[in-house]
């Protein structure tokens, strides 16, 4: 399964319905044991780093920990869990044996 969190929905909308092909290139640091672990990782690792990177005024940007906030600056607005694509060969995942991104 793929877990994505987005602030403006531009990324998750393209994953859910958009181009004919979607290609993910991800490092092994993004691989999690289950959906719960993936959500925790996205909210407590990737989101705080991105909130800091964009200089957003969110609790996680200040502390590095998710507070499940509804801050106007939150980047955790849309959650998309993709478990399957009906369109054969539409979604491709390339895993790189390295740590990439957050």
mmCIF file with all atom_site columns, N, CA and C in Angstrom, residues 5-9 71-79:
data_model
loop_
_atom_site.group_PDB
_atom_site.id
_atom_site.type_symbol
_atom_site.label_atom_id
_atom_site.label_alt_id
_atom_site.label_comp_id
_atom_site.label_asym_id
_atom_site.label_entity_id
_atom_site.label_seq_id
_atom_site.pdbx_PDB_ins_code
_atom_site.Cartn_x
_atom_site.Cartn_y
_atom_site.Cartn_z
_atom_site.occupancy
_atom_site.B_iso_or_equiv
_atom_site.pdbx_formal_charge
_atom_site.auth_seq_id
_atom_site.auth_comp_id
_atom_site.auth_asym_id
_atom_site.auth_atom_id
_atom_site.pdbx_PDB_model_num
ATOM 1  N N  . UNK A 1 5  ? 0.322  11.950 2.356  1.00 0.00 ? 5  UNK A N  1
ATOM 2  C CA . UNK A 1 5  ? -0.325 13.060 3.041  1.00 0.00 ? 5  UNK A CA 1
ATOM 3  C C  . UNK A 1 5  ? 0.012  14.314 2.257  1.00 0.00 ? 5  UNK A C  1
ATOM 4  N N  . UNK A 1 6  ? -0.982 15.192 2.099  1.00 0.00 ? 6  UNK A N  1
ATOM 5  C CA . UNK A 1 6  ? -0.793 16.368 1.259  1.00 0.00 ? 6  UNK A CA 1
ATOM 6  C C  . UNK A 1 6  ? -1.483 17.573 1.889  1.00 0.00 ? 6  UNK A C  1
ATOM 7  N N  . UNK A 1 7  ? -0.967 18.733 1.624  1.00 0.00 ? 7  UNK A N  1
ATOM 8  C CA . UNK A 1 7  ? -1.544 19.967 2.143  1.00 0.00 ? 7  UNK A CA 1
ATOM 9  C C  . UNK A 1 7  ? -2.490 20.644 1.183  1.00 0.00 ? 7  UNK A C  1
ATOM 10 N N  . UNK A 1 8  ? -2.203 20.561 -0.110 1.00 0.00 ? 8  UNK A N  1
ATOM 11 C CA . UNK A 1 8  ? -3.025 21.240 -1.117 1.00 0.00 ? 8  UNK A CA 1
ATOM 12 C C  . UNK A 1 8  ? -3.782 20.289 -2.028 1.00 0.00 ? 8  UNK A C  1
ATOM 13 N N  . UNK A 1 9  ? -3.555 19.015 -1.893 1.00 0.00 ? 9  UNK A N  1
ATOM 14 C CA . UNK A 1 9  ? -4.194 17.947 -2.678 1.00 0.00 ? 9  UNK A CA 1
ATOM 15 C C  . UNK A 1 9  ? -3.670 17.837 -4.097 1.00 0.00 ? 9  UNK A C  1
ATOM 16 N N  . UNK A 1 71 ? -4.209 23.511 12.373 1.00 0.00 ? 71 UNK A N  1
ATOM 17 C CA . UNK A 1 71 ? -3.611 24.817 12.140 1.00 0.00 ? 71 UNK A CA 1
ATOM 18 C C  . UNK A 1 71 ? -3.872 25.261 10.703 1.00 0.00 ? 71 UNK A C  1
ATOM 19 N N  . UNK A 1 72 ? -4.056 26.561 10.475 1.00 0.00 ? 72 UNK A N  1
ATOM 20 C CA . UNK A 1 72 ? -4.224 27.037 9.097  1.00 0.00 ? 72 UNK A CA 1
ATOM 21 C C  . UNK A 1 72 ? -3.041 26.678 8.199  1.00 0.00 ? 72 UNK A C  1
ATOM 22 N N  . UNK A 1 73 ? -1.867 26.468 8.780  1.00 0.00 ? 73 UNK A N  1
ATOM 23 C CA . UNK A 1 73 ? -0.679 26.127 8.000  1.00 0.00 ? 73 UNK A CA 1
ATOM 24 C C  . UNK A 1 73 ? -0.446 24.622 7.857  1.00 0.00 ? 73 UNK A C  1
ATOM 25 N N  . UNK A 1 74 ? -1.318 23.802 8.434  1.00 0.00 ? 74 UNK A N  1
ATOM 26 C CA . UNK A 1 74 ? -1.058 22.358 8.405  1.00 0.00 ? 74 UNK A CA 1
ATOM 27 C C  . UNK A 1 74 ? -0.837 21.850 6.979  1.00 0.00 ? 74 UNK A C  1
ATOM 28 N N  . UNK A 1 75 ? 0.073  20.907 6.851  1.00 0.00 ? 75 UNK A N  1
ATOM 29 C CA . UNK A 1 75 ? 0.279  20.270 5.555  1.00 0.00 ? 75 UNK A CA 1
ATOM 30 C C  . UNK A 1 75 ? -0.310 18.853 5.552  1.00 0.00 ? 75 UNK A C  1
ATOM 31 N N  . UNK A 1 76 ? -1.022 18.528 6.597  1.00 0.00 ? 76 UNK A N  1
ATOM 32 C CA . UNK A 1 76 ? -1.667 17.214 6.717  1.00 0.00 ? 76 UNK A CA 1
ATOM 33 C C  . UNK A 1 76 ? -3.176 17.369 6.497  1.00 0.00 ? 76 UNK A C  1
ATOM 34 N N  . UNK A 1 77 ? -3.543 17.791 5.315  1.00 0.00 ? 77 UNK A N  1
ATOM 35 C CA . UNK A 1 77 ? -4.964 18.042 5.016  1.00 0.00 ? 77 UNK A CA 1
ATOM 36 C C  . UNK A 1 77 ? -5.644 16.840 4.372  1.00 0.00 ? 77 UNK A C  1
ATOM 37 N N  . UNK A 1 78 ? -4.991 16.247 3.410  1.00 0.00 ? 78 UNK A N  1
ATOM 38 C CA . UNK A 1 78 ? -5.560 15.094 2.718  1.00 0.00 ? 78 UNK A CA 1
ATOM 39 C C  . UNK A 1 78 ? -4.675 13.883 2.970  1.00 0.00 ? 78 UNK A C  1
ATOM 40 N N  . UNK A 1 79 ? -5.326 12.768 3.254  1.00 0.00 ? 79 UNK A N  1
ATOM 41 C CA . UNK A 1 79 ? -4.637 11.501 3.451  1.00 0.00 ? 79 UNK A CA 1
ATOM 42 C C  . UNK A 1 79 ? -5.127 10.555 2.360  1.00 0.00 ? 79 UNK A C  1
#
